[in-house]
Structure formats: structure tokens, C-alpha cells
PDB file of C-alpha atoms and ligand atoms in Angstrom:
ATOM      1  CA  MET A   1     -11.535 -31.955  13.179  1.00  0.00           C
ATOM      2  CA  LEU A   2      -9.021 -29.007  13.287  1.00  0.00           C
ATOM      3  CA  THR A   3      -6.289 -29.987  15.717  1.00  0.00           C
ATOM      4  CA  LYS A   4      -3.791 -27.091  15.582  1.00  0.00           C
ATOM      5  CA  ILE A   5      -2.302 -24.250  13.815  1.00  0.00           C
ATOM      6  CA  HIS A   6      -0.209 -26.054  11.049  1.00  0.00           C
ATOM      7  CA  HIS A   7       1.344 -22.976   9.578  1.00  0.00           C
ATOM      8  CA  VAL A   8       1.280 -19.316   8.864  1.00  0.00           C
ATOM      9  CA  GLY A   9       1.675 -18.324   5.287  1.00  0.00           C
ATOM     10  CA  ILE A  10       3.772 -15.030   4.463  1.00  0.00           C
ATOM     11  CA  VAL A  11       4.031 -13.669   1.110  1.00  0.00           C
ATOM     12  CA  VAL A  12       7.666 -12.556   0.189  1.00  0.00           C
ATOM     13  CA  ARG A  13       9.196 -11.065  -2.902  1.00  0.00           C
ATOM     14  CA  SER A  14      12.192 -13.417  -2.725  1.00  0.00           C
ATOM     15  CA  ALA A  15      11.977 -16.687  -0.815  1.00  0.00           C
ATOM     16  CA  ASP A  16      15.945 -16.720  -0.817  1.00  0.00           C
ATOM     17  CA  ALA A  17      16.027 -13.174   0.683  1.00  0.00           C
ATOM     18  CA  ALA A  18      13.293 -14.225   3.366  1.00  0.00           C
ATOM     19  CA  LEU A  19      15.388 -17.519   4.063  1.00  0.00           C
ATOM     20  CA  ALA A  20      18.164 -15.387   5.080  1.00  0.00           C
ATOM     21  CA  PHE A  21      16.012 -14.335   8.039  1.00  0.00           C
ATOM     22  CA  TYR A  22      13.704 -17.241   8.923  1.00  0.00           C
ATOM     23  CA  ARG A  23      16.301 -19.812   8.365  1.00  0.00           C
ATOM     24  CA  ASP A  24      19.731 -18.178   8.868  1.00  0.00           C
ATOM     25  CA  THR A  25      18.831 -15.383  11.419  1.00  0.00           C
ATOM     26  CA  LEU A  26      15.970 -17.076  13.418  1.00  0.00           C
ATOM     27  CA  GLY A  27      17.616 -20.681  12.938  1.00  0.00           C
ATOM     28  CA  LEU A  28      14.431 -22.421  11.820  1.00  0.00           C
ATOM     29  CA  PRO A  29      15.036 -25.449   9.960  1.00  0.00           C
ATOM     30  CA  LEU A  30      13.923 -25.854   6.426  1.00  0.00           C
ATOM     31  CA  THR A  31      11.423 -28.674   5.806  1.00  0.00           C
ATOM     32  CA  ALA A  32      10.130 -28.167   2.088  1.00  0.00           C
ATOM     33  CA  ASP A  33      11.070 -26.073  -0.714  1.00  0.00           C
ATOM     34  CA  ALA A  34       9.136 -26.598  -4.009  1.00  0.00           C
ATOM     35  CA  VAL A  35       7.878 -24.787  -6.992  1.00  0.00           C
ATOM     36  CA  ILE A  36       4.062 -25.630  -7.402  1.00  0.00           C
ATOM     37  CA  GLU A  37       3.558 -24.766 -10.877  1.00  0.00           C
ATOM     38  CA  ASP A  38      -0.154 -24.754 -11.156  1.00  0.00           C
ATOM     39  CA  GLN A  39      -0.287 -22.195  -8.364  1.00  0.00           C
ATOM     40  CA  GLY A  40       2.507 -20.026  -9.680  1.00  0.00           C
ATOM     41  CA  VAL A  41       4.231 -20.048  -6.322  1.00  0.00           C
ATOM     42  CA  ARG A  42       7.440 -21.159  -4.832  1.00  0.00           C
ATOM     43  CA  GLY A  43       6.644 -22.519  -1.282  1.00  0.00           C
ATOM     44  CA  VAL A  44       9.073 -22.827   1.530  1.00  0.00           C
ATOM     45  CA  LEU A  45       8.331 -24.507   4.676  1.00  0.00           C
ATOM     46  CA  LEU A  46      10.276 -23.925   8.051  1.00  0.00           C
ATOM     47  CA  ARG A  47       9.623 -25.751  11.194  1.00  0.00           C
ATOM     48  CA  CYS A  48       9.136 -24.063  14.605  1.00  0.00           C
ATOM     49  CA  GLY A  49       8.286 -26.667  17.271  1.00  0.00           C
ATOM     50  CA  PRO A  50       5.015 -28.341  16.101  1.00  0.00           C
ATOM     51  CA  ASN A  51       4.215 -25.457  13.697  1.00  0.00           C
ATOM     52  CA  GLU A  52       5.657 -24.144  10.604  1.00  0.00           C
ATOM     53  CA  ILE A  53       5.989 -21.075   8.672  1.00  0.00           C
ATOM     54  CA  GLU A  54       5.204 -21.154   4.940  1.00  0.00           C
ATOM     55  CA  LEU A  55       6.876 -18.603   2.697  1.00  0.00           C
ATOM     56  CA  LEU A  56       5.233 -17.985  -0.644  1.00  0.00           C
ATOM     57  CA  GLU A  57       7.098 -16.347  -3.447  1.00  0.00           C
ATOM     58  CA  PRO A  58       5.095 -15.863  -6.713  1.00  0.00           C
ATOM     59  CA  THR A  59       6.677 -17.161  -9.952  1.00  0.00           C
ATOM     60  CA  ARG A  60       4.144 -15.755 -12.306  1.00  0.00           C
ATOM     61  CA  ASP A  61       2.277 -12.469 -12.322  1.00  0.00           C
ATOM     62  CA  ASP A  62      -1.286 -13.855 -12.724  1.00  0.00           C
ATOM     63  CA  THR A  63      -1.812 -15.562  -9.609  1.00  0.00           C
ATOM     64  CA  GLY A  64      -3.488 -14.420  -6.218  1.00  0.00           C
ATOM     65  CA  VAL A  65      -0.216 -14.349  -4.385  1.00  0.00           C
ATOM     66  CA  ALA A  66       1.395 -12.083  -6.978  1.00  0.00           C
ATOM     67  CA  ARG A  67      -1.578  -9.892  -6.770  1.00  0.00           C
ATOM     68  CA  PHE A  68      -1.484  -9.734  -2.983  1.00  0.00           C
ATOM     69  CA  LEU A  69       2.241  -8.818  -3.279  1.00  0.00           C
ATOM     70  CA  ALA A  70       1.416  -6.184  -5.756  1.00  0.00           C
ATOM     71  CA  ALA A  71      -1.286  -4.464  -3.836  1.00  0.00           C
ATOM     72  CA  ARG A  72      -0.147  -4.982  -0.180  1.00  0.00           C
ATOM     73  CA  GLY A  73       3.619  -5.880  -0.315  1.00  0.00           C
ATOM     74  CA  GLU A  74       5.256  -8.585   1.741  1.00  0.00           C
ATOM     75  CA  GLY A  75       3.457  -9.801   4.808  1.00  0.00           C
ATOM     76  CA  MET A  76       1.194 -12.200   6.538  1.00  0.00           C
ATOM     77  CA  HIS A  77      -1.187 -13.976   3.881  1.00  0.00           C
ATOM     78  CA  HIS A  78      -3.114 -16.789   5.597  1.00  0.00           C
ATOM     79  CA  VAL A  79      -3.490 -18.956   8.770  1.00  0.00           C
ATOM     80  CA  CYS A  80      -3.513 -22.886   8.226  1.00  0.00           C
ATOM     81  CA  PHE A  81      -5.316 -25.264  10.442  1.00  0.00           C
ATOM     82  CA  GLU A  82      -4.255 -28.644  10.482  1.00  0.00           C
ATOM     83  CA  SER A  83      -7.335 -31.087   9.900  1.00  0.00           C
ATOM     84  CA  THR A  84      -7.670 -34.841  10.258  1.00  0.00           C
ATOM     85  CA  ASP A  85      -9.978 -34.838   7.344  1.00  0.00           C
ATOM     86  CA  VAL A  86      -9.823 -31.946   4.977  1.00  0.00           C
ATOM     87  CA  ALA A  87     -12.673 -33.107   2.865  1.00  0.00           C
ATOM     88  CA  ALA A  88     -14.969 -33.560   5.929  1.00  0.00           C
ATOM     89  CA  ASP A  89     -14.044 -30.039   7.438  1.00  0.00           C
ATOM     90  CA  LEU A  90     -14.542 -28.536   3.922  1.00  0.00           C
ATOM     91  CA  ALA A  91     -18.086 -30.217   3.732  1.00  0.00           C
ATOM     92  CA  ALA A  92     -18.875 -29.080   7.195  1.00  0.00           C
ATOM     93  CA  ALA A  93     -17.733 -25.432   6.569  1.00  0.00           C
ATOM     94  CA  ARG A  94     -20.129 -25.520   3.370  1.00  0.00           C
ATOM     95  CA  GLU A  95     -23.106 -26.783   5.319  1.00  0.00           C
ATOM     96  CA  LYS A  96     -22.559 -24.032   7.908  1.00  0.00           C
ATOM     97  CA  GLY A  97     -22.753 -21.501   5.028  1.00  0.00           C
ATOM     98  CA  LEU A  98     -19.222 -20.294   5.090  1.00  0.00           C
ATOM     99  CA  GLN A  99     -17.801 -18.766   1.697  1.00  0.00           C
ATOM    100  CA  LEU A 100     -15.366 -21.000   0.264  1.00  0.00           C
ATOM    101  CA  ILE A 101     -12.455 -20.701  -2.147  1.00  0.00           C
ATOM    102  CA  ASP A 102     -11.991 -24.101  -2.834  1.00  0.00           C
ATOM    103  CA  GLN A 103     -14.869 -26.477  -3.560  1.00  0.00           C
ATOM    104  CA  ALA A 104     -12.844 -29.519  -3.203  1.00  0.00           C
ATOM    105  CA  PRO A 105      -9.518 -30.296  -1.568  1.00  0.00           C
ATOM    106  CA  ARG A 106      -6.441 -30.031  -3.768  1.00  0.00           C
ATOM    107  CA  ARG A 107      -2.772 -30.872  -3.331  1.00  0.00           C
ATOM    108  CA  GLY A 108      -0.576 -28.149  -1.810  1.00  0.00           C
ATOM    109  CA  LEU A 109       2.693 -27.912  -0.119  1.00  0.00           C
ATOM    110  CA  ALA A 110       1.429 -28.947   3.295  1.00  0.00           C
ATOM    111  CA  GLY A 111      -0.748 -31.900   1.950  1.00  0.00           C
ATOM    112  CA  MET A 112      -4.209 -31.941   0.830  1.00  0.00           C
ATOM    113  CA  ILE A 113      -5.496 -28.397   1.413  1.00  0.00           C
ATOM    114  CA  CYS A 114      -8.227 -26.143   0.843  1.00  0.00           C
ATOM    115  CA  PHE A 115      -9.197 -22.215   1.423  1.00  0.00           C
ATOM    116  CA  LEU A 116     -12.031 -20.524   3.170  1.00  0.00           C
ATOM    117  CA  HIS A 117     -12.708 -17.131   1.987  1.00  0.00           C
ATOM    118  CA  PRO A 118     -11.839 -14.044   4.406  1.00  0.00           C
ATOM    119  CA  LYS A 119     -15.160 -12.745   4.443  1.00  0.00           C
ATOM    120  CA  SER A 120     -16.170 -15.756   6.574  1.00  0.00           C
ATOM    121  CA  ALA A 121     -13.232 -15.521   8.977  1.00  0.00           C
ATOM    122  CA  HIS A 122     -13.212 -11.954  10.057  1.00  0.00           C
ATOM    123  CA  GLY A 123     -10.651 -10.792   7.284  1.00  0.00           C
ATOM    124  CA  VAL A 124      -8.283 -13.584   7.458  1.00  0.00           C
ATOM    125  CA  LEU A 125      -7.773 -15.972   4.614  1.00  0.00           C
ATOM    126  CA  VAL A 126      -8.113 -19.493   6.243  1.00  0.00           C
ATOM    127  CA  GLU A 127      -6.421 -22.674   4.890  1.00  0.00           C
ATOM    128  CA  TYR A 128      -7.206 -26.379   6.103  1.00  0.00           C
ATOM    129  CA  ALA A 129      -4.641 -28.913   5.446  1.00  0.00           C
ATOM    130  CA  THR A 130      -4.346 -32.732   6.067  1.00  0.00           C
ATOM    131  CA  PRO A 131      -0.662 -33.494   5.813  1.00  0.00           C
ATOM    132  CA  VAL A 132       0.070 -36.772   3.767  1.00  0.00           C
ATOM    133  CA  PRO A 133       3.199 -38.883   4.292  1.00  0.00           C
ATOM    134  CA  GLU A 134       4.746 -37.820   0.704  1.00  0.00           C
ATOM    135  CA  GLY A 135       3.002 -34.426   1.297  1.00  0.00           C
ATOM    136  CA  HIS A 136       5.257 -32.033  -0.520  1.00  0.00           C
ATOM    137  CA  ALA A 137       3.892 -31.090  -3.859  1.00  0.00           C
TER     138      ALA A 137
HETATM  139 CO1   CO B 201      -0.535 -22.422   3.230  1.00  0.00          CO
END
């Protein structure tokens, strides 16, 4: 079951430069900052009430985030829904015939995550995430 918008993902050229805006100017507190090696990104989470902003800075050139940045520049990348059970919600999406990017949940900055293809979501990359207590990869 999807329970709320967990975060909005934003691709940035430099997480440090983006923190000058989101943390220092807007005043949002930082809740996680980690390099996820297998995804080639530095992910930074900032809290705003019950929701978060996720900054994604590519650390290599051969990733989807790097290609997004090269093709479109900085900007909104995905919307993440919090799920009570990411495996069950992914299975439900598959049964409904939605196009998936991930066939199984995997570890991400927000917990256990998966992505649905924008073609099944009216042009928006959709993430599901089930936070885990030690959730930050
Ligand atoms: Co995300």
C-alpha cells in the first residue's frame, strides 16, 4: 500500500552547490548523505515535514542519472511513494501490466526501493520505497 509521497528526486551537477540552496537557504535539515557505489550517485536527503527532497549527483558518466544530467540538465527526476511493502506493491504493478525498471526491490538511499517506467506513469519516473531502520545505503 502506498501511504504518502516519500520524496521528490532532483538531479544536480553538484550536491554541495545544491546544499547551499536546499539546506542553507531554505533551511531544510540534512538526514542522509551517502555515495551509492553500484548506482554511481551521491544521494542526499533533506527533510521537509513528513516528506523529503533527494538530491542526486552522478559520480560516474555511465549511469542513468549522469545521462539524464547530460541530456536535460539539472531538474526534477522522479517522485517516490512510500510503500508499506515494496515487494508486494512491485508485484501488484507487474500484475497490472505496468512497465517496470526494476524486477525486484533493491537497496537505495530511502530503504528498499524499485522504479516503475515513466511510460506507465504519464511521463514521470516513479519510485516505491519502504524505509528500513538502518535504511541509508
Ligand atoms: Co529516490
